[in-house]
Short mmCIF file of C-alpha atoms in Angstrom, two decimals:
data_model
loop_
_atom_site.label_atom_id
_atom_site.label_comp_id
_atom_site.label_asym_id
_atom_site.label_seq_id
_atom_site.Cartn_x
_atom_site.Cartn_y
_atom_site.Cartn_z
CA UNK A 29 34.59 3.51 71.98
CA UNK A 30 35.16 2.32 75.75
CA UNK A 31 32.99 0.38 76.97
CA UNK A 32 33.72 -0.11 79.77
CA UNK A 33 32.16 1.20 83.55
CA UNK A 34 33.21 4.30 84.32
CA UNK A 35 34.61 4.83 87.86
CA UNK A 36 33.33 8.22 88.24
CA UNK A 37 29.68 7.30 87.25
CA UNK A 38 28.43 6.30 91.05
CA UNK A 39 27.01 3.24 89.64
CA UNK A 40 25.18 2.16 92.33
CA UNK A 41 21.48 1.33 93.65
CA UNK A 42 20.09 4.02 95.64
CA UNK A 43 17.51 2.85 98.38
CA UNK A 44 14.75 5.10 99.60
CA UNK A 45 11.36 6.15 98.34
CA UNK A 46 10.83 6.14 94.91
CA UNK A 47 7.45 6.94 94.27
CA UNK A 48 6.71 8.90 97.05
CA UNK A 49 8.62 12.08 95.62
CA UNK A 50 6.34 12.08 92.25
CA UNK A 51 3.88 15.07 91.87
CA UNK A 52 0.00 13.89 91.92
CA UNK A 53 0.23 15.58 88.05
CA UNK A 54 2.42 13.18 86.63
CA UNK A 55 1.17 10.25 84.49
CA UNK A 56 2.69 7.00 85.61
CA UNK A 57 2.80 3.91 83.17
CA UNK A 58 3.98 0.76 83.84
CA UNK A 59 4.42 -0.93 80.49
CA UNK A 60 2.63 -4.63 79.92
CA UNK A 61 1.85 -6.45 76.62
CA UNK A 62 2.96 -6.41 73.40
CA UNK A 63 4.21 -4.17 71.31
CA UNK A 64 1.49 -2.19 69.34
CA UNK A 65 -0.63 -2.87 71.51
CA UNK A 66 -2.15 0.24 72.03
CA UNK A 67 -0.31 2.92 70.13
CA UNK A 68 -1.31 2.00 66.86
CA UNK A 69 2.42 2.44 65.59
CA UNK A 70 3.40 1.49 61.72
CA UNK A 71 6.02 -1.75 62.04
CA UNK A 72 6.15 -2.26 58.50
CA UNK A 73 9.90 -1.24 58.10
CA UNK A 74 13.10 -3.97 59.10
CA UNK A 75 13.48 -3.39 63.28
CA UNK A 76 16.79 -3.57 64.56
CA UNK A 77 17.89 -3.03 68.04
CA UNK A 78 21.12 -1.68 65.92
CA UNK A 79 24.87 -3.00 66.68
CA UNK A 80 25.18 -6.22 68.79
CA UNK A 81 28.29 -4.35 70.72
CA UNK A 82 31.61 -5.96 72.17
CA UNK A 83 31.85 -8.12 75.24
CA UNK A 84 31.79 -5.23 77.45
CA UNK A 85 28.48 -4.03 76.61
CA UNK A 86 27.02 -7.81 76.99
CA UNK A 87 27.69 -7.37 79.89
CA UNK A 88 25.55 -4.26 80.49
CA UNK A 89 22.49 -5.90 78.88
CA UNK A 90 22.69 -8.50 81.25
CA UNK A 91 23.36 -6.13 84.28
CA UNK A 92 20.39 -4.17 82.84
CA UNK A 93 18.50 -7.15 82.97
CA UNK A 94 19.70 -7.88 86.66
CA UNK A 95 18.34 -4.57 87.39
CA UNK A 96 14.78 -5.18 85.99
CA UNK A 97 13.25 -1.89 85.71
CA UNK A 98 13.77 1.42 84.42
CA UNK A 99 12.25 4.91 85.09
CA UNK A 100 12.14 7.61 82.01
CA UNK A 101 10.92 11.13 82.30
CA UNK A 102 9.65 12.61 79.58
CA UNK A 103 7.66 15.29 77.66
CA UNK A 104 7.82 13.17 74.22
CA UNK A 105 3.51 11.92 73.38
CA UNK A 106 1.96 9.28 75.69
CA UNK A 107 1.31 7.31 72.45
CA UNK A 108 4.98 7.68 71.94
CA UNK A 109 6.31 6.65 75.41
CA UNK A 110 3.64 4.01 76.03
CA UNK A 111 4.92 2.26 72.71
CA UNK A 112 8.58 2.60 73.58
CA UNK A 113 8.11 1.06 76.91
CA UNK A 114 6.01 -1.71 75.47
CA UNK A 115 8.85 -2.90 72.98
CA UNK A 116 11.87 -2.55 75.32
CA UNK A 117 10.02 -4.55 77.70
CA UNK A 118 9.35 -7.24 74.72
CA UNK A 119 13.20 -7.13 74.10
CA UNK A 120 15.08 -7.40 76.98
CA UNK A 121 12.23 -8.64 79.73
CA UNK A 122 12.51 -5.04 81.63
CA UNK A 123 9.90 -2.82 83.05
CA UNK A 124 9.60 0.72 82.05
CA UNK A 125 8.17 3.27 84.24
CA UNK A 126 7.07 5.92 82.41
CA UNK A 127 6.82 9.78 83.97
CA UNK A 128 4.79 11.82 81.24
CA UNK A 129 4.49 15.96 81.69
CA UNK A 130 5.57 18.61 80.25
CA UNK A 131 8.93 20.67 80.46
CA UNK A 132 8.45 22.87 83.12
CA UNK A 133 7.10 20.24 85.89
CA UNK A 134 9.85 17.64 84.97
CA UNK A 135 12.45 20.10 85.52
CA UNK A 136 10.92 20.20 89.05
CA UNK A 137 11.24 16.85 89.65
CA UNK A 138 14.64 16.24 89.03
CA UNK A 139 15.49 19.35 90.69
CA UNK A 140 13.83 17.92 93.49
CA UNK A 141 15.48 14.43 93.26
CA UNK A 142 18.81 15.89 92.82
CA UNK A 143 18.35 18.57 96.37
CA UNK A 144 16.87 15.22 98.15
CA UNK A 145 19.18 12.60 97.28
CA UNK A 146 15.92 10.99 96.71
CA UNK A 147 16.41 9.74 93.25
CA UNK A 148 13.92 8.31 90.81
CA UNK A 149 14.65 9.00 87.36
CA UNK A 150 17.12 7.06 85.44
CA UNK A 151 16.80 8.90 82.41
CA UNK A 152 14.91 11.83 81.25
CA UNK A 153 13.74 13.50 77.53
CA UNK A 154 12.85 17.10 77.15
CA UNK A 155 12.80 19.79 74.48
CA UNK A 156 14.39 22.65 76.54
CA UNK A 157 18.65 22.32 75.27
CA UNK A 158 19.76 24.89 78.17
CA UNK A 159 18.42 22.67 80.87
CA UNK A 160 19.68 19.36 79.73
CA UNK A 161 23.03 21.43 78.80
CA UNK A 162 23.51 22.75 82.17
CA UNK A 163 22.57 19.44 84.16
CA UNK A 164 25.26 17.90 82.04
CA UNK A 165 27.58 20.55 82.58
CA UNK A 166 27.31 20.58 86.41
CA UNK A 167 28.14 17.01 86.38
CA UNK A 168 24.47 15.57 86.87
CA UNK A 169 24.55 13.74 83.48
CA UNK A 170 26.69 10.99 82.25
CA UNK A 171 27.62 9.56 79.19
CA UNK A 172 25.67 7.39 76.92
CA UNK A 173 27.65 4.34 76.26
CA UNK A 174 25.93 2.16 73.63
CA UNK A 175 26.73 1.16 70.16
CA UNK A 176 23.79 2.67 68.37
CA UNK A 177 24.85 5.83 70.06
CA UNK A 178 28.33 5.68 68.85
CA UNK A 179 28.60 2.88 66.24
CA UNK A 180 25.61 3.38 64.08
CA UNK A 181 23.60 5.74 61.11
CA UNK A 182 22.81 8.07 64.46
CA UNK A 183 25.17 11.47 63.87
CA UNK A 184 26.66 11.46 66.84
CA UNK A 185 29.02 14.69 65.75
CA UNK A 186 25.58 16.55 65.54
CA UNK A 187 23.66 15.16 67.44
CA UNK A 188 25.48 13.96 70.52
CA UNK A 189 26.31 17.25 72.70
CA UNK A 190 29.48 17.37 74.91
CA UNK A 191 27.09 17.88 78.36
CA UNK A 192 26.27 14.39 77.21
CA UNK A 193 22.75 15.22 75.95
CA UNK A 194 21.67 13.97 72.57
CA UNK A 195 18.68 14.38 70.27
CA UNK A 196 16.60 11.34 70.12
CA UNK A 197 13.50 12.87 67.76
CA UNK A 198 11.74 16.01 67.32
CA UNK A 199 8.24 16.85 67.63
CA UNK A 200 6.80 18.14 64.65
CA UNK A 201 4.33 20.70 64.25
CA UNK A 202 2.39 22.36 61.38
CA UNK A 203 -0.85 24.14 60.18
CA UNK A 204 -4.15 22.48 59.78
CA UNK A 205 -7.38 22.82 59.10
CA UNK A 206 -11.02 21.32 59.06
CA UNK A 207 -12.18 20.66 55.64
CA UNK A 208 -16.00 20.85 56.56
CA UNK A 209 -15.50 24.54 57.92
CA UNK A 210 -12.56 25.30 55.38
CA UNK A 211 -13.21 23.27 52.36
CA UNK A 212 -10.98 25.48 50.59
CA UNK A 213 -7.89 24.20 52.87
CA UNK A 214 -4.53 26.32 53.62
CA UNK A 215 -1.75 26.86 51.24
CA UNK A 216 0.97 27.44 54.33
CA UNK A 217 1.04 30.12 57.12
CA UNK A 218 0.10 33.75 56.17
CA UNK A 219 -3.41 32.40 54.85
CA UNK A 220 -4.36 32.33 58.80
CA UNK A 221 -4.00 36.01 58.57
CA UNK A 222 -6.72 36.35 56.19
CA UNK A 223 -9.41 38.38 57.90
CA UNK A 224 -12.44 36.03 57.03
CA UNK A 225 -10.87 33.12 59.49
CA UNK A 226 -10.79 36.21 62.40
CA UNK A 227 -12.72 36.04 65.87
CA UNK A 228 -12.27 32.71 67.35
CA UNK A 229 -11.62 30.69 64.36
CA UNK A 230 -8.29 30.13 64.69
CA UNK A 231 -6.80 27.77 67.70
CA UNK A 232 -3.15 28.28 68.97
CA UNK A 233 -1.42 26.95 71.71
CA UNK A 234 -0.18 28.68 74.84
CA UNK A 235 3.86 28.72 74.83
CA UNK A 236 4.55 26.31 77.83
CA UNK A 237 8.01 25.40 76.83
CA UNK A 238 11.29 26.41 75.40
CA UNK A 239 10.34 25.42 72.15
CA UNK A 240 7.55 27.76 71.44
CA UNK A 241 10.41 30.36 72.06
CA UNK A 242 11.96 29.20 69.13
CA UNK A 243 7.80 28.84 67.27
CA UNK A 244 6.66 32.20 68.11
CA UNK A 245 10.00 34.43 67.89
CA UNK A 246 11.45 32.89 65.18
CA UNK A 247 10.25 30.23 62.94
CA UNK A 248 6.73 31.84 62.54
CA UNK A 249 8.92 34.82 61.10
CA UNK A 250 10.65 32.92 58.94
CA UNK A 251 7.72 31.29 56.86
CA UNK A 252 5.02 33.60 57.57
CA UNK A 253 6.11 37.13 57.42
CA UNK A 254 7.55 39.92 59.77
CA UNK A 255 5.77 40.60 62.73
CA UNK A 256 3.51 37.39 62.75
CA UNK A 257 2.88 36.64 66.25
CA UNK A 258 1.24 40.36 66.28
CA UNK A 259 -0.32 39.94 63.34
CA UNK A 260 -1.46 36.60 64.42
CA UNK A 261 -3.06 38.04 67.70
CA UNK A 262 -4.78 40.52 66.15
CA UNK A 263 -6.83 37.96 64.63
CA UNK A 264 -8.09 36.98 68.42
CA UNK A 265 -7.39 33.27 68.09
CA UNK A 266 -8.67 31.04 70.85
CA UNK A 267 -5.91 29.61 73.04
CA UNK A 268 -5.28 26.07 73.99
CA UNK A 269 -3.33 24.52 76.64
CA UNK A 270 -1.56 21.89 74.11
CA UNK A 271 -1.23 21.10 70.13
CA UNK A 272 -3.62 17.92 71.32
CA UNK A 273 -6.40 19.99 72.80
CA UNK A 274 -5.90 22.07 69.54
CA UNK A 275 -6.43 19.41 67.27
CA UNK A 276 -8.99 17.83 69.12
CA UNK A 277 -11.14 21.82 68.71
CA UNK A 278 -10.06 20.85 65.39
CA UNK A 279 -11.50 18.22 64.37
CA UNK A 280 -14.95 18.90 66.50
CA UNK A 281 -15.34 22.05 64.53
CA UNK A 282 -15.08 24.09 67.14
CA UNK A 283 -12.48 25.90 65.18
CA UNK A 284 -11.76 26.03 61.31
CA UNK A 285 -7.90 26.26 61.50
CA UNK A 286 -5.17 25.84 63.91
CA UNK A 287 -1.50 27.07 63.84
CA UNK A 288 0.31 24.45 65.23
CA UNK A 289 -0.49 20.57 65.14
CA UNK A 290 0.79 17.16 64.32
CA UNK A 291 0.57 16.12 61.06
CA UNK A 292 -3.58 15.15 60.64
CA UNK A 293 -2.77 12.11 57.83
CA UNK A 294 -3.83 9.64 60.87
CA UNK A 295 -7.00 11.55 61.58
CA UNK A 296 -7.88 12.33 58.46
CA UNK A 297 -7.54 8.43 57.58
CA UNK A 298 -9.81 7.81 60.76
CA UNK A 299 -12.79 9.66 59.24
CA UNK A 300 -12.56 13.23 60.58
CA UNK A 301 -13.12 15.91 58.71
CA UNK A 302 -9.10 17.74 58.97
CA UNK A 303 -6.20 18.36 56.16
CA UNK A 304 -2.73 19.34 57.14
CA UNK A 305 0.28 20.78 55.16
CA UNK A 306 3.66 21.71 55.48
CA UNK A 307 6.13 24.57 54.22
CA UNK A 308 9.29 23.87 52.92
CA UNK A 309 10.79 24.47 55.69
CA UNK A 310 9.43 22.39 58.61
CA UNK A 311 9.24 23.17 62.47
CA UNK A 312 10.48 20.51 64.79
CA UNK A 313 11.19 21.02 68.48
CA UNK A 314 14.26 18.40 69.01
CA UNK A 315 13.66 16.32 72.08
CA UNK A 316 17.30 16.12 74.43
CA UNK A 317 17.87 12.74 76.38
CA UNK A 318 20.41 12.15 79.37
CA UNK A 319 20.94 9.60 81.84
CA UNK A 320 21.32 10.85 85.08
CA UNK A 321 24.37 10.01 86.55
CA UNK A 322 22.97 8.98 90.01
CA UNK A 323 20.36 6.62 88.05
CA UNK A 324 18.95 4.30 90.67
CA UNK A 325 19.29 1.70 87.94
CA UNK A 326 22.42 2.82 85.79
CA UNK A 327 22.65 -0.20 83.91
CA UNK A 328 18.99 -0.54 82.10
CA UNK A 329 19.27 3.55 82.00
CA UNK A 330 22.53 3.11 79.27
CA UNK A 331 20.32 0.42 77.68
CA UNK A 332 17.32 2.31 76.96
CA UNK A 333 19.20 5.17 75.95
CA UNK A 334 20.80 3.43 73.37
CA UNK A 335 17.73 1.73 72.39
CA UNK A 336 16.26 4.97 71.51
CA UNK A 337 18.35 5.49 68.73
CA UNK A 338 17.98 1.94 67.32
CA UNK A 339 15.51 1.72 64.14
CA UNK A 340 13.31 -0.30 66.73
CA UNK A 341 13.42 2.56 69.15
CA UNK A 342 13.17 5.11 66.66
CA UNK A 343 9.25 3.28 65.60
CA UNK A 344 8.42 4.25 69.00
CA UNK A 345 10.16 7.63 69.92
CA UNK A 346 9.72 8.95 66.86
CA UNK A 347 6.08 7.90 65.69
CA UNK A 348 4.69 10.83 64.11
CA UNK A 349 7.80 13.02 64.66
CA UNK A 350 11.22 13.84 63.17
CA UNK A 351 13.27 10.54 63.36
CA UNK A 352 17.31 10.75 63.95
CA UNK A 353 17.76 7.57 61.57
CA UNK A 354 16.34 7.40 57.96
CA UNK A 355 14.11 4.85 56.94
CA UNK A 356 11.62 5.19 60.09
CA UNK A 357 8.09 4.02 58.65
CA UNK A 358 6.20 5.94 61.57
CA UNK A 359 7.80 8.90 61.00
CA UNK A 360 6.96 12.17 59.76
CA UNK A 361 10.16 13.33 58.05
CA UNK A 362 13.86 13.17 59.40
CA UNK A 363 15.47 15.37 61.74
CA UNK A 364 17.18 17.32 58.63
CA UNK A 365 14.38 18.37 57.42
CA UNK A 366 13.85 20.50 60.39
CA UNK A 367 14.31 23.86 60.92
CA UNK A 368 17.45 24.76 62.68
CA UNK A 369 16.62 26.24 66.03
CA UNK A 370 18.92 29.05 68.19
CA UNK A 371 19.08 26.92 70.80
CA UNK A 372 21.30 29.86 72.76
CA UNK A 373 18.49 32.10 73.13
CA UNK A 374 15.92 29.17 74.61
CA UNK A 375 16.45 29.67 77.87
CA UNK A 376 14.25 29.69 81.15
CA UNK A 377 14.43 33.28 81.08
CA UNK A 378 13.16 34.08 77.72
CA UNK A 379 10.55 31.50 78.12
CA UNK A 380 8.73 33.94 80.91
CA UNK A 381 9.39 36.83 78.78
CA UNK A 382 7.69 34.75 76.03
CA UNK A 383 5.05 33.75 77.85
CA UNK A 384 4.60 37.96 79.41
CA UNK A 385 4.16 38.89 75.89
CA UNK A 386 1.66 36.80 74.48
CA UNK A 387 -0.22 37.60 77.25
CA UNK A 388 0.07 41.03 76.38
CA UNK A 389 -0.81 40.23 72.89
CA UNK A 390 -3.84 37.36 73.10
CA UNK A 391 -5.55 38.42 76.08
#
């Protein structure tokens, strides 16, 4: 591995507004405390911030801490980012700024940031592969440097693309259902066809991102039958904006079942009334991480995105998700366990052709 600064990288400061170019939409967290704090994350398994590195990537950390901050987009969980932030902060005495929001809005931004010159994000995490793929390929992403990246359990061959993305976690969704309303509980997806849970007692959620391509045109197939997004709508499910709002309609009893949720172990713990399962074959939308290569603060940016694949990071990232290193106590399952996407056909264009037809179809 070299380790050392690229020439080409334009590692440099840039001055300017930083804030100012944010969209009033966006959720901005500065992180502050200790770790757990807030997120409730499991910390029962050996943290490691992964290999110590040679001399050359000392260096960075203490660069990185020179720096002092660090701003990540991303469309990973609040819970998840808010936690992340928290511990890096812990480690290495830097401030995370965190950009929440989904897919669509963050691709915006950096558009924006990239037209402007006016750049705020060092680093950004998103489940759409032919965006992150095509900033990397047009030069806007560079390289993640780090040990853990390179050096460690993390599959780089796999998982590591050459437009310098690379798969930190996947989001991991799954059927559910309230146990006052269905006591009787789902075996896996085609009993949410049965015609006793039709008119409004099934939730779904509204495809807002490349991902549900992959959901509604192709896993949903797989495990539930031919045709099941029309078979699904004919059932007139009530739409939801997100899989939170879903599970929240969940566990209020405003619905009995809902298609697509994370795992309800922690809610069902809690005291409310939900059950969730899993096929054998579980869906996972893989979340795609790259450093931009005009990163006001290149430095902390390399840092963090190596930190994200350390078991430490992966406690945070990956807290009731698929985890890209075994052994991940917060974690649902590990990224193999997920279902292999066709990343090729998740593309801006047949996310609007997605979204035409299940308009066609649910409304």
């Amino acid at each position: 591995m070299n380790t050392d600064h690229p020439t080409g990288h334009r590692w440099r400061r840039r001055l300017g507004s930083l804030v100012g170019s944010l969209a009033a939409a966006s959720l901005l967290v500065t992180a502050c405390g200790g770790a757990g704090a807030t997120s409730g994350v499991a910390t029962d398994s050996l943290e490691s911030t992964g290999p110590a590195g040679d001399a050359a990537w000392q260096q960075l950390i203490e660069e990185a801490k020179a720096e002092g901050e660090v701003t990540i987009y991303s469309s990973n969980t609040t819970e998840q980012l808010t936690e992340l932030a928290s511990r890096f902060r812990n480690e290495y005495g830097i401030r995370v700024d965190v950009v929440r929001d989904v897919d669509a809005n963050l691709h915006q931004k950096i558009g924006a940031e990239l037209t402007t010159g006016n750049a705020v994000a060092d680093i950004v995490v998103q489940a759409t592969p032919a965006w992150s793929e095509q900033l990397g390929t047009t030069g806007e992403l560079t390289a993640p440097l780090g040990p853990a990246v390179n050096e460690s359990e993390y599959d780089a061959a796999a998982l590591l693309r050459p437009s310098h993305d690379f798969v930190t976690n996947a989001s991991v969704g799954t059927f559910a259902w309230n146990t006052d309303r269905l006591p009787e509980g789902l075996t896996g997806y085609e009993d949410l066809l049965d015609p006793a849970l039709a008119g409004g007692r099934i939730g779904t959620v509204l495809p807002t991102s490349a991902a549900h391509i992959d959901l509604y045109e192709n896993y949903l197939d797989r495990v539930g039958g031919a045709d099941y997004m029309e078979r699904l709508a004919a059932q007139k499910p009530r739409i939801y904006p997100g899989a939170l709002p879903l599970a929240q309609a969940l566990a209020s009893g405003e619905i009995a079942a809902a298609t697509f949720v994370q795992d309800q172990t922690k809610e069902a713990e809690a005291g409310a009334p939900v059950d969730s399962g899993f096929d054998d074959m579980v869906w996972g939308g893989p979340m795609y991480a790259g450093i931009l290569t005009d990163a006001p603060h290149p430095a902390a940016a390399q840092l963090l995105a190596n930190y994200l694949v350390t078991p430490a990071g992966q406690e945070a990232i990956s807290y009731r998700a698929a985890s890209v290193l075994p052994d991940i106590a917060s974690a649902v399952i590990t990224i193999d366990k997920v279902a292999p996407q066709d990343t090729a056909a998740m593309t801006p264009e047949a996310l609007e052709a997605l979204k035409t037809r299940f308009n066609q179809l649910f409304n």
